[in-house]
Short mmCIF file of C-alpha atoms in Angstrom, two decimals:
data_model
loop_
_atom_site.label_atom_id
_atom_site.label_comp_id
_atom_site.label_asym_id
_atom_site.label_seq_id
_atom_site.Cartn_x
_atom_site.Cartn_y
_atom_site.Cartn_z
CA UNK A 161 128.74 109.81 125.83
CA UNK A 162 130.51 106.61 124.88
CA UNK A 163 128.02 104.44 126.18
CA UNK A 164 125.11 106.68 124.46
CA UNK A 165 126.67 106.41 121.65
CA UNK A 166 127.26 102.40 122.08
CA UNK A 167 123.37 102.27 122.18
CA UNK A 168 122.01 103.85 119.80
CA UNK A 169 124.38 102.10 117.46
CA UNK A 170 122.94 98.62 118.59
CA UNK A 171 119.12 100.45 118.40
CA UNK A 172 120.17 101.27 115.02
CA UNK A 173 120.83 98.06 114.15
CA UNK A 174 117.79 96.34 115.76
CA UNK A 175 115.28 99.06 114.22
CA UNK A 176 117.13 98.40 110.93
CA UNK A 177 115.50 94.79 110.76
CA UNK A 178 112.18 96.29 112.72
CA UNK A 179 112.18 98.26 108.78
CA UNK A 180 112.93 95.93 107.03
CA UNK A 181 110.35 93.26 108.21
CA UNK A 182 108.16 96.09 108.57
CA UNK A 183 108.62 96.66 104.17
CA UNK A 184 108.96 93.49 103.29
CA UNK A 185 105.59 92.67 104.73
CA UNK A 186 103.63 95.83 103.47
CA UNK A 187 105.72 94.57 99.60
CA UNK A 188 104.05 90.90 100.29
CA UNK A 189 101.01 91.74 101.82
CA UNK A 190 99.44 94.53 99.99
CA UNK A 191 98.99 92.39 96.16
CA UNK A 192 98.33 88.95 98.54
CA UNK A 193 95.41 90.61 99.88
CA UNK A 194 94.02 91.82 96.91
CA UNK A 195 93.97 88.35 95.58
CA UNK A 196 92.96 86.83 98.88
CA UNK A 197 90.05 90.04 99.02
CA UNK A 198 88.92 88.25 95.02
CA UNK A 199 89.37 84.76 96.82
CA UNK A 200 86.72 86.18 99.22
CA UNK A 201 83.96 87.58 96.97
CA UNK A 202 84.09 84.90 94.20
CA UNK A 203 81.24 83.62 92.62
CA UNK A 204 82.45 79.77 93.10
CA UNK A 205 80.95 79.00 96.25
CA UNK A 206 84.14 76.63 97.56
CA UNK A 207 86.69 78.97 96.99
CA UNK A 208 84.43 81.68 98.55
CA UNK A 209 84.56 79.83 102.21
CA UNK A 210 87.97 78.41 101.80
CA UNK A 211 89.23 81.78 101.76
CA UNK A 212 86.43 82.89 104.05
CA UNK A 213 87.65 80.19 106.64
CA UNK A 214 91.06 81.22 106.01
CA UNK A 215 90.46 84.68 106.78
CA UNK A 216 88.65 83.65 109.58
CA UNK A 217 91.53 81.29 111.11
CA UNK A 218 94.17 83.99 110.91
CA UNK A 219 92.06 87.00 112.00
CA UNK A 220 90.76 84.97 114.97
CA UNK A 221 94.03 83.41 116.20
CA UNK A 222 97.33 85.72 117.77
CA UNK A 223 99.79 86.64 115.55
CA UNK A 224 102.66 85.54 118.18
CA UNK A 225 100.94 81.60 117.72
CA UNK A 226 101.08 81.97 114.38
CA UNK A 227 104.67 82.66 114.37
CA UNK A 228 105.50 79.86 116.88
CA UNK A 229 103.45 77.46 114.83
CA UNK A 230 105.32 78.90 111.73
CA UNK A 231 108.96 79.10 112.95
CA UNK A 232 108.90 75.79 115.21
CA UNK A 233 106.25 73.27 113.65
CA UNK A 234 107.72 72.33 110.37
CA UNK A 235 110.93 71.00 111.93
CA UNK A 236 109.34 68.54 114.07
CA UNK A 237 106.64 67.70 111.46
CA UNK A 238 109.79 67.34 108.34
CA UNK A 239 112.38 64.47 108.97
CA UNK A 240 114.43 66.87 106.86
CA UNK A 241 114.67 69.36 110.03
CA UNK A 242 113.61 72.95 110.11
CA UNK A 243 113.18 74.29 106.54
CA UNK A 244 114.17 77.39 108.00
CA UNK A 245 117.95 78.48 107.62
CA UNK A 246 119.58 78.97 110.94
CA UNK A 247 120.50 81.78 112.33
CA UNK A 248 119.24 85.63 112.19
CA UNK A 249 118.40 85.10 108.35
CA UNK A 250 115.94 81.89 109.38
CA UNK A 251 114.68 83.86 111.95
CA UNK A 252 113.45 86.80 109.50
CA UNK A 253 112.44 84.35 106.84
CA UNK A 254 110.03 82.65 109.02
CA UNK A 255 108.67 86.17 110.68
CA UNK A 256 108.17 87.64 107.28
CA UNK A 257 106.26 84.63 106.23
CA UNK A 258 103.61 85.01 109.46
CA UNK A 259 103.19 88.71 108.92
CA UNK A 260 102.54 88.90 105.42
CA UNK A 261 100.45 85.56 105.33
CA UNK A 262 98.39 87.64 108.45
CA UNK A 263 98.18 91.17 107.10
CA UNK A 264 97.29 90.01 103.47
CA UNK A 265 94.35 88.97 105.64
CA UNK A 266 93.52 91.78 107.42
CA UNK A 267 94.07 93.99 104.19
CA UNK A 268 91.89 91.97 102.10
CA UNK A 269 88.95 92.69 104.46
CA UNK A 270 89.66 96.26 104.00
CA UNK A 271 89.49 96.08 100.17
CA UNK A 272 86.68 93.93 100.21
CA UNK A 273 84.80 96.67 102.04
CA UNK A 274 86.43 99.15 99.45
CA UNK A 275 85.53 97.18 96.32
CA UNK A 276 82.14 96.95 97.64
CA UNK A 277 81.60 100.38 98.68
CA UNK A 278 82.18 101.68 94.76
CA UNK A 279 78.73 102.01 93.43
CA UNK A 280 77.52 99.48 90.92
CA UNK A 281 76.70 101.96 88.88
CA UNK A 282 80.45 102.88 88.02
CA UNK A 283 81.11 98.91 86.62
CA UNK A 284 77.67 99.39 84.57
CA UNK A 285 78.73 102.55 83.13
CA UNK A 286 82.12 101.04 81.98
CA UNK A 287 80.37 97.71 80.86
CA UNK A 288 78.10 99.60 78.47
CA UNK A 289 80.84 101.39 77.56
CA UNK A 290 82.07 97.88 76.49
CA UNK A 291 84.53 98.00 78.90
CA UNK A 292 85.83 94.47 79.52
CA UNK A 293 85.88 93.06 83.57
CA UNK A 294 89.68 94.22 83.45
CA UNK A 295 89.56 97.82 82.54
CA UNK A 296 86.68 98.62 84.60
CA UNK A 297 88.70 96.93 87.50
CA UNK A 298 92.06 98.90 86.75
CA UNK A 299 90.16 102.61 85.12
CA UNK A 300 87.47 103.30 87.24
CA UNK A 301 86.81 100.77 90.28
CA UNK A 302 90.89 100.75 91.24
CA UNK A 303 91.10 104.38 92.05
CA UNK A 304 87.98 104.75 93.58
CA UNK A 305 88.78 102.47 96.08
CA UNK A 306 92.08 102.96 96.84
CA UNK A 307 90.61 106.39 97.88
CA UNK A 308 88.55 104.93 100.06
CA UNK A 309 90.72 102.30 101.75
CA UNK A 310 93.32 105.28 102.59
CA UNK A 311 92.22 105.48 106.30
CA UNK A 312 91.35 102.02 107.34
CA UNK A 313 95.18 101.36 105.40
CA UNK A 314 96.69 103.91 107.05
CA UNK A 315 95.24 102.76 110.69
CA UNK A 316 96.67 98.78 109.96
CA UNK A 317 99.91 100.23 108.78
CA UNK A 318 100.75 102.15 111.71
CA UNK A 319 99.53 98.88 113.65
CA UNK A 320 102.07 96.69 111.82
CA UNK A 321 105.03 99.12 112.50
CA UNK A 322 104.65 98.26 116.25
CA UNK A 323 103.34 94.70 116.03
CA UNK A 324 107.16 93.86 113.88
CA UNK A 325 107.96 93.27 117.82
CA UNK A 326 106.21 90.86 118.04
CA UNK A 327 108.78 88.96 116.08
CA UNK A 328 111.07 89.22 119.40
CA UNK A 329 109.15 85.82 120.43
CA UNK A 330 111.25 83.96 117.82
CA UNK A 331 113.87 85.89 119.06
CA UNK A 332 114.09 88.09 115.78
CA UNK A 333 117.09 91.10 116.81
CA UNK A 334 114.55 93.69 115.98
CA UNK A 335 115.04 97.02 117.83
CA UNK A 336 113.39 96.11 121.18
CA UNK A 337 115.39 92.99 121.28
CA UNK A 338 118.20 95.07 121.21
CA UNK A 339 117.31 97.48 123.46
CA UNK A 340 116.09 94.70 126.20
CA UNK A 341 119.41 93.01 125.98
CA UNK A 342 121.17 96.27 127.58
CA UNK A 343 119.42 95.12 130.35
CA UNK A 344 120.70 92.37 130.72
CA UNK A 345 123.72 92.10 128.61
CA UNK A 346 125.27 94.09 125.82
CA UNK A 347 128.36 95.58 124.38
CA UNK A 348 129.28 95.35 128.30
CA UNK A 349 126.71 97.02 129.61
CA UNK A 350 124.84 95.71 132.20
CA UNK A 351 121.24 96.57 134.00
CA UNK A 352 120.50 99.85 131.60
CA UNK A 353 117.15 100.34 131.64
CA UNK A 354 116.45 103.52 129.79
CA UNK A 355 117.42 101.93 126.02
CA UNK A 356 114.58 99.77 126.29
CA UNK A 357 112.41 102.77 126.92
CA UNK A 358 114.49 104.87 124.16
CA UNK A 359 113.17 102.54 121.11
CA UNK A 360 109.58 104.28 122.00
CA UNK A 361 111.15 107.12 120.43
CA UNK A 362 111.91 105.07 117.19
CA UNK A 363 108.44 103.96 116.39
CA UNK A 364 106.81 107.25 117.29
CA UNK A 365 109.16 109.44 115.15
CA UNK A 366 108.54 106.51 112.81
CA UNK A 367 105.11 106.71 112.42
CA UNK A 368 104.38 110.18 112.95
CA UNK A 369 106.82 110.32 109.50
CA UNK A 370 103.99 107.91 107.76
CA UNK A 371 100.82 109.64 109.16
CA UNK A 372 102.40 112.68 107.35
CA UNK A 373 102.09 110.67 104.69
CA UNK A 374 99.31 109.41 104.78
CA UNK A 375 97.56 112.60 104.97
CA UNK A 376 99.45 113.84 102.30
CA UNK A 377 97.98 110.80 100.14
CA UNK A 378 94.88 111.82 101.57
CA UNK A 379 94.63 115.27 100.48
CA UNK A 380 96.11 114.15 96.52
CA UNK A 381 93.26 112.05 96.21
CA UNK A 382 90.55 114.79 97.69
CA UNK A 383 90.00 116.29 93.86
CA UNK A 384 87.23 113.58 93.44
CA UNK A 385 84.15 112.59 95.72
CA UNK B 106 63.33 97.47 57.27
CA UNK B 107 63.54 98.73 61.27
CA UNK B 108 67.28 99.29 63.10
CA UNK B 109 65.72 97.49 65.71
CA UNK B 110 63.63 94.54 66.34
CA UNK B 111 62.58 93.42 69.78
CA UNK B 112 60.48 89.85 70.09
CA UNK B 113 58.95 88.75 72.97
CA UNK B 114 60.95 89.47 75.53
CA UNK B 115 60.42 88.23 79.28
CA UNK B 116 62.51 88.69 82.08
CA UNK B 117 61.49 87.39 85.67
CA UNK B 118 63.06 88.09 88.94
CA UNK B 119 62.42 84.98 90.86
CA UNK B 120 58.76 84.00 90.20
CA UNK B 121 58.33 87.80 89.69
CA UNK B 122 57.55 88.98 86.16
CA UNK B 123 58.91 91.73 85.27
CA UNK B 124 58.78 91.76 81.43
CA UNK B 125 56.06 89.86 79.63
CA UNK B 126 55.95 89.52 76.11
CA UNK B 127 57.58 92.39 74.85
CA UNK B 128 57.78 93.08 70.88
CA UNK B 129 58.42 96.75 69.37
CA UNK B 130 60.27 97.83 66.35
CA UNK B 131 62.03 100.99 65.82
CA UNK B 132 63.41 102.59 62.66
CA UNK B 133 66.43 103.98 61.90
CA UNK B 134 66.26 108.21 63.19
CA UNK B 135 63.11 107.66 65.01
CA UNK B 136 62.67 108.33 68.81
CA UNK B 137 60.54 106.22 70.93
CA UNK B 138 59.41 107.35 74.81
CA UNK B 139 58.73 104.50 76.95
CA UNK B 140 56.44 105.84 79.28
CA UNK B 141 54.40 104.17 82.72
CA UNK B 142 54.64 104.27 86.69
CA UNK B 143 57.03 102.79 88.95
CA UNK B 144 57.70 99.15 88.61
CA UNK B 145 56.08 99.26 85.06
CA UNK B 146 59.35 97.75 83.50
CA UNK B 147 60.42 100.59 81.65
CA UNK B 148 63.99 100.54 83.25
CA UNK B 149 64.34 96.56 83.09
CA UNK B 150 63.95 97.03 79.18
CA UNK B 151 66.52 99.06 78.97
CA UNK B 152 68.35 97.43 81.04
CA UNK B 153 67.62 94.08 79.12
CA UNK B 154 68.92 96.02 75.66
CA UNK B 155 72.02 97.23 77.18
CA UNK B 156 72.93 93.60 77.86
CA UNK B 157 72.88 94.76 81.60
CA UNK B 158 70.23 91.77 82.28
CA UNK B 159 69.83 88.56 80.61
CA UNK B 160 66.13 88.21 79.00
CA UNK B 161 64.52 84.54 80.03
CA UNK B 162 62.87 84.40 76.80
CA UNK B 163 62.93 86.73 73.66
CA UNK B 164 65.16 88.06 71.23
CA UNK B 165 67.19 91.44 69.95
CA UNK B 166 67.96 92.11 66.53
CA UNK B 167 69.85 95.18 65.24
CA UNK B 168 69.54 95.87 61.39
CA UNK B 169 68.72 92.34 61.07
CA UNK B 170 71.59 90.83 63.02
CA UNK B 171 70.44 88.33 65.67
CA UNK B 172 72.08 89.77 68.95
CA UNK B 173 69.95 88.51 71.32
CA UNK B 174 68.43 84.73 71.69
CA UNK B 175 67.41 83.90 74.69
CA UNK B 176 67.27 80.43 73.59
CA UNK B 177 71.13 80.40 71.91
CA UNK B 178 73.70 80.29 74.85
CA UNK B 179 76.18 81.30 72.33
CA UNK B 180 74.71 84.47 71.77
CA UNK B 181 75.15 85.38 75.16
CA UNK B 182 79.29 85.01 75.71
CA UNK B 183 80.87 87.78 77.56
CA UNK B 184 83.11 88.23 74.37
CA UNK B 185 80.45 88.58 72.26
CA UNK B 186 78.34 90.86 74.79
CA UNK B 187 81.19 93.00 74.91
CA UNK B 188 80.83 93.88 71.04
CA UNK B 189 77.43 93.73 70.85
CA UNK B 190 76.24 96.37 73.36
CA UNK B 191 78.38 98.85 71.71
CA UNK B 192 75.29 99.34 69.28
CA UNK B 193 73.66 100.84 72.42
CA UNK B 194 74.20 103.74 74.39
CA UNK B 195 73.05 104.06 77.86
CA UNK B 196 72.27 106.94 79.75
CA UNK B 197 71.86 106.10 83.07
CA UNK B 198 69.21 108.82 85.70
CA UNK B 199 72.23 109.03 88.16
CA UNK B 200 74.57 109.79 85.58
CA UNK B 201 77.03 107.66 86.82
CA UNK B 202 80.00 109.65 85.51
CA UNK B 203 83.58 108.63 86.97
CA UNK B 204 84.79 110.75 89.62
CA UNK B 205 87.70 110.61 89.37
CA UNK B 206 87.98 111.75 85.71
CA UNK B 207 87.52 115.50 83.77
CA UNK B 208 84.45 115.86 81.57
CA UNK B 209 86.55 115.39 78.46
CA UNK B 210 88.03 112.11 80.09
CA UNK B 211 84.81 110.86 80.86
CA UNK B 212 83.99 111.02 77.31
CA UNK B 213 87.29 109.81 75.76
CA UNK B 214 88.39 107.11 78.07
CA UNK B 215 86.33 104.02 76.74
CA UNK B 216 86.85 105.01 73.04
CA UNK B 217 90.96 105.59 73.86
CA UNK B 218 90.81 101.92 75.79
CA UNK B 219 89.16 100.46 72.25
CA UNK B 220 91.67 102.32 70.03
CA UNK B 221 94.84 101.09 72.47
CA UNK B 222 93.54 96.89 71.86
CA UNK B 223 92.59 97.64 68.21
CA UNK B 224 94.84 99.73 66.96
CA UNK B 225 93.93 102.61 64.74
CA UNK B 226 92.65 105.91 66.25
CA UNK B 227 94.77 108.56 67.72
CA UNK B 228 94.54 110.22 70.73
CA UNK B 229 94.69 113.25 69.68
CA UNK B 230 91.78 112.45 67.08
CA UNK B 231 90.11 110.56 69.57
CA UNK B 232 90.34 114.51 72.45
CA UNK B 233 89.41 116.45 69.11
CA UNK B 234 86.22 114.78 69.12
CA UNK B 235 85.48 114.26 72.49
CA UNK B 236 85.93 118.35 72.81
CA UNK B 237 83.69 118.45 69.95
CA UNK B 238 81.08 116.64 71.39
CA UNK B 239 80.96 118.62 74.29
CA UNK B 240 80.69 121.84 72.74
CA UNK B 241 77.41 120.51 71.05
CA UNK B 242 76.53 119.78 74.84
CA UNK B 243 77.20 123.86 75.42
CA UNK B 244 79.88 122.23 77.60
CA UNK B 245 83.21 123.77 76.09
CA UNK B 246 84.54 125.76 79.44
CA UNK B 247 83.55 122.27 81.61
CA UNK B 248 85.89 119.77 79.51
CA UNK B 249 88.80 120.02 82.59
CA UNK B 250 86.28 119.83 85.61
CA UNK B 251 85.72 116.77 87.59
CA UNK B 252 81.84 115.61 88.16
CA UNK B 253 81.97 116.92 91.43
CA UNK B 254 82.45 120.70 90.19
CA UNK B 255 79.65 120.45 88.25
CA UNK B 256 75.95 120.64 88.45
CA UNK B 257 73.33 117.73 87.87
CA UNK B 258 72.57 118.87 84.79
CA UNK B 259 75.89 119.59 83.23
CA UNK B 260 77.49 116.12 84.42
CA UNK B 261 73.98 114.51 82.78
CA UNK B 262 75.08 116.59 79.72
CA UNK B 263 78.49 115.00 79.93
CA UNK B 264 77.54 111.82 80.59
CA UNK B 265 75.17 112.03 77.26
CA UNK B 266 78.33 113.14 75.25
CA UNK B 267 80.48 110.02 76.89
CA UNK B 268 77.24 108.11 75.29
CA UNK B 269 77.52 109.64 72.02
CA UNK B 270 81.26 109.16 71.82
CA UNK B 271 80.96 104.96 70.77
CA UNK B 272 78.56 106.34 67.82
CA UNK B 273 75.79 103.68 69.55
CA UNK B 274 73.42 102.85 66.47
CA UNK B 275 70.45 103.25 69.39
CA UNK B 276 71.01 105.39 72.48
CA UNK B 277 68.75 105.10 75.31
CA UNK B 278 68.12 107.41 78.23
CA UNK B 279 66.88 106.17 81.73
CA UNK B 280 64.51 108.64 83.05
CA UNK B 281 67.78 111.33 82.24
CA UNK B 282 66.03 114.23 84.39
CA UNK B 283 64.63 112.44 87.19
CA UNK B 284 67.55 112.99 89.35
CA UNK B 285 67.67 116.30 88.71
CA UNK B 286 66.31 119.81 90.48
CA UNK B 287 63.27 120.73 88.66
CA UNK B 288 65.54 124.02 87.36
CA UNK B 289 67.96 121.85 85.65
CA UNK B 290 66.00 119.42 83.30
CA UNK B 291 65.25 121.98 80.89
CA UNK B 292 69.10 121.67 79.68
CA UNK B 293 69.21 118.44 79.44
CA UNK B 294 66.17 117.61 77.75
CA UNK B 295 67.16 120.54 75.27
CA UNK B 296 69.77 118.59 74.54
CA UNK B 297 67.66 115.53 73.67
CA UNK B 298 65.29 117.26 71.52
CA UNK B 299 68.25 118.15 69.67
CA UNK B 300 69.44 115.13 69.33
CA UNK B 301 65.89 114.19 68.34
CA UNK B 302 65.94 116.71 65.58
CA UNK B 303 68.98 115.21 64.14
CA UNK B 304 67.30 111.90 63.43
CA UNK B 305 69.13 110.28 66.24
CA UNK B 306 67.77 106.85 67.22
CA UNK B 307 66.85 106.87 70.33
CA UNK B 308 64.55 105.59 72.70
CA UNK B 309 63.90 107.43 76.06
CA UNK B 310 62.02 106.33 79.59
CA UNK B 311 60.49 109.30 80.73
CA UNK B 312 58.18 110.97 83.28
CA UNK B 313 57.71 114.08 81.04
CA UNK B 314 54.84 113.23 79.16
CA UNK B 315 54.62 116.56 77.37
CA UNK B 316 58.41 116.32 76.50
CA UNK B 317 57.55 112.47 75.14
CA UNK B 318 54.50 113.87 73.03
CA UNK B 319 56.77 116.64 71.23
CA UNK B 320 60.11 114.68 70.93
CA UNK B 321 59.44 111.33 70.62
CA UNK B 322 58.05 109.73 66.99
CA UNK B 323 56.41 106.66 68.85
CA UNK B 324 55.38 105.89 72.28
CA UNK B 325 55.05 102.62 74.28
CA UNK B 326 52.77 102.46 77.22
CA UNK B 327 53.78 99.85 79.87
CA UNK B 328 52.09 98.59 82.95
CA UNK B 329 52.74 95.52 85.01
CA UNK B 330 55.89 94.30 82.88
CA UNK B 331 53.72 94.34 79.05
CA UNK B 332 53.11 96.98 76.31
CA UNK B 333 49.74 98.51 77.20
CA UNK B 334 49.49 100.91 74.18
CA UNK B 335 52.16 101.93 71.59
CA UNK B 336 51.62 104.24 68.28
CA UNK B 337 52.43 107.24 67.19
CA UNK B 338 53.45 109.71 69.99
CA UNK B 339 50.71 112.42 69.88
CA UNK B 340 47.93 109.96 69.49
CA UNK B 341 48.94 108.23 72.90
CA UNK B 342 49.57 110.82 74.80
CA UNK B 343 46.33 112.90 73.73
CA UNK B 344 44.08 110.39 72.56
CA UNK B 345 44.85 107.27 74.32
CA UNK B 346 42.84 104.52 73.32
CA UNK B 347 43.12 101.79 76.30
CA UNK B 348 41.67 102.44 79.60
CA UNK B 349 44.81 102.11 81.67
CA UNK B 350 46.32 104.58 79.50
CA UNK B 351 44.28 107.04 80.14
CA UNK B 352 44.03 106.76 83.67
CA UNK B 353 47.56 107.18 83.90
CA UNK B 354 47.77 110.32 82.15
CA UNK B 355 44.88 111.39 83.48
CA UNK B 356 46.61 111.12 86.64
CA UNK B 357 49.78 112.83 85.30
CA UNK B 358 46.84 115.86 84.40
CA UNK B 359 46.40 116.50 87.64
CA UNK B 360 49.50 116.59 89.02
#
């Protein structure tokens, strides 16, 4: 009982910074790839492929390289050293930059696609209503896609709640960090495998709480078409 | 002198012309049917007077103001745009209502977002009339639905009563029944001849040549991106003078 007890305390612990990476990213990510998804349908052609190639770069490459690249490059590139702070807080810093730099890209896509997929007709309606650009954006278009982008959203999200593990690369203490070290060494335990397995339980209870959600969010935006 | 003055106005798309040459006037209370087949330019017009697309050459005057020039870039800002089309109302043949709004919102939102940057109007003022509005469109028990709870021709009704709601000096209609079942444009265009019978300026694309012949004071003719024909609307539909005219209704005759 002790020693169950011992565990789940340290999975605690490690899922605690799985969460918070995991909110900190969705709190970066979601308004940077709104801008990035403007960045991609401008009408000034440079900016347009800049932030095309962008997308492109960090859609095409593995998120673990871009967090190596991230964590490890600037402090052989700066004479200053690693910008990062050391430690666990470095660590997070550097992770949290990677994901939300990579999901702002992926999400961007997705609201490009739900920008898009609001008929013309809506803007013209609100621009002959002398609507300006702004308050057809934030009355009529915003909704309208957010409704649409629910599902796509909803499929990413769940795929960054398990991809925060990823972060274990840079060594982030992140709840499968913690429950890999019982296998080798932890809180004097030695050779445990089943903790490792045990954080499974975490992410599914995890996101079986946000596709409840999600469908919830679903079903309170169902009173339009 | 006329509400509205319209000198020749062209609009291409690429090397295609769709507008050539276009002058009409139209006085205040009159209603003028634009009628003519597919690809006739009918909807670019409109289009072109709702500030939805830029003319090439041309200009639009409303009781003598200069809106329009195609050769004055400074007629053509955004800002001023913005201010200008609210002379016009559009009705547009898919409605193009917002979904995710009642009927009464639909109608107040735009008016509510013009009183909230200049000040002035209440809301409550603002929902009094929108209400009222609706009940002229026979629309009082709809004002909490969404547009997906209603039919075709009750969301076209709303949609004329989110229109009406700027008090546009002209407000057009884009072929306002074509979208609908054959069952359902008898509401709608009820509500246009009413309209029409209290001198409201408008001027309406339409396939419903008898419609255009009762309602409508004058009628343009189009083919091929210029005015055919215009006059008086009996004498164009009945006794058309040019040959393309009559051909097409003669067409329309038969069904």
């Amino acid at each position: 009982m002790d020693m169950f007890l011992t565990v789940i305390g340290a999975l605690n612990e490690g899922f605690l910074q799985t969460l918070k990476l995991f909110a900190v990213t969705l709190i970066g990510a979601v308004p940077l790839g709104l801008i990035v998804s403007f960045g991609s349908m401008s009408r000034f052609t440079p900016l347009r492929w800049l932030t095309k190639t962008v997308v492109w770069v960090i859609r095409g490459t593995p998120l673990m390289l871009q967090l190596i690249i991230i964590f490890y490059i600037p402090g052989y590139l700066l004479e200053s050293g690693s910008p990062w702070p050391s430690g666990e807080s470095g660590r997070f810093l550097a992770s949290a930059a990677a994901f939300i730099i990579n999901y702002a890209c992926y999400f961007s896509e997705i609201y490009r696609g739900g920008i898009q997929g609001v008929p013309i007709g809506q803007q013209e309606a609100g621009e002959v209503l002398g609507m300006t650009k702004r308050q057809i954006f934030f009355h009529v278009t915003l909704l309208q896609m957010v409704k649409r982008i629910v599902p796509p959203m909803s499929n990413e999200i769940i795929t960054l709640v398990k991809d925060t593990s990823i972060a274990r690369i840079i060594s982030l203490q992140e709840v499968i960090w913690a429950g890999y070290a019982f296998l080798k060494s932890s809180h004097g335990y030695k050779g445990l495998l089943w903790p490792l397995f045990f954080t499974g339980v975490y992410y599914l209870v995890f996101n079986g709480a946000l596709t409840l959600l999600f469908n919830w969010v679903e079903k309170k935006l169902d009173y339009f078409r | 002198m006329a509400i509205l003055e319209v000198d020749h106005i062209e609009k291409h798309f690429g090397p295609t012309k769709v507008l050539q040459d276009i002058s009409f006037d139209l006085e205040q209370g009159q209603a003028l049917a634009i009628i003519g087949s597919s690809g006739s330019g009918k909807t670019t017009l409109l289009r072109c007077l709702n500030f939805l697309e830029t003319p090439d050459n041309g200009t639009i005057s409303v009781r003598g103001e200069l809106l329009f020039d195609a050769a004055d870039p400074r007629t053509q800002l955004e800002k001023e745009i913005r201010k200008k089309r609210l002379h016009f109302g559009l009705v547009f043949q898919s409605f193009n209502l917002f979904p995710q709004y009642t009927a009464l919102q639909n109608v107040t939102l735009a008016r509510e977002l013009l009183a909230k940057e200049r000040g002035g109007e209440s809301r409550e003022k603002i929902e009094a009339e929108g209400r009222e509005l609706l009940a002229k469109m026979g629309l009082s028990d709809r004002e909490g639905h969404y547009p997906c709870q209603l039919s075709g021709g009750q969301q076209q009704r709303v949609a004329i009563a989110r229109a009406l709601a700027l008090h546009p000096d002209i407000l057009c209609f884009d072929e306002p029944t074509s979208a609908l079942d054959p069952e359902l444009t008898g509401e709608v265009l009820k509500v246009i001849r009413s309209l029409a019978e209290q001198r409201t300026t408008m001027i309406i694309v339409t396939h419903e040549m008898a419609f255009a012949r009762d309602v409508a004071d004058q009628v343009i003719f189009m083919d091929g991106g210029v005015i055919v024909e215009q006059g008086e609307a009996h004498q164009v539909i009945e006794h058309p003078r040019e040959e393309r005219t009559q051909q097409f209704l003669s067409r329309y005759a038969e069904g």
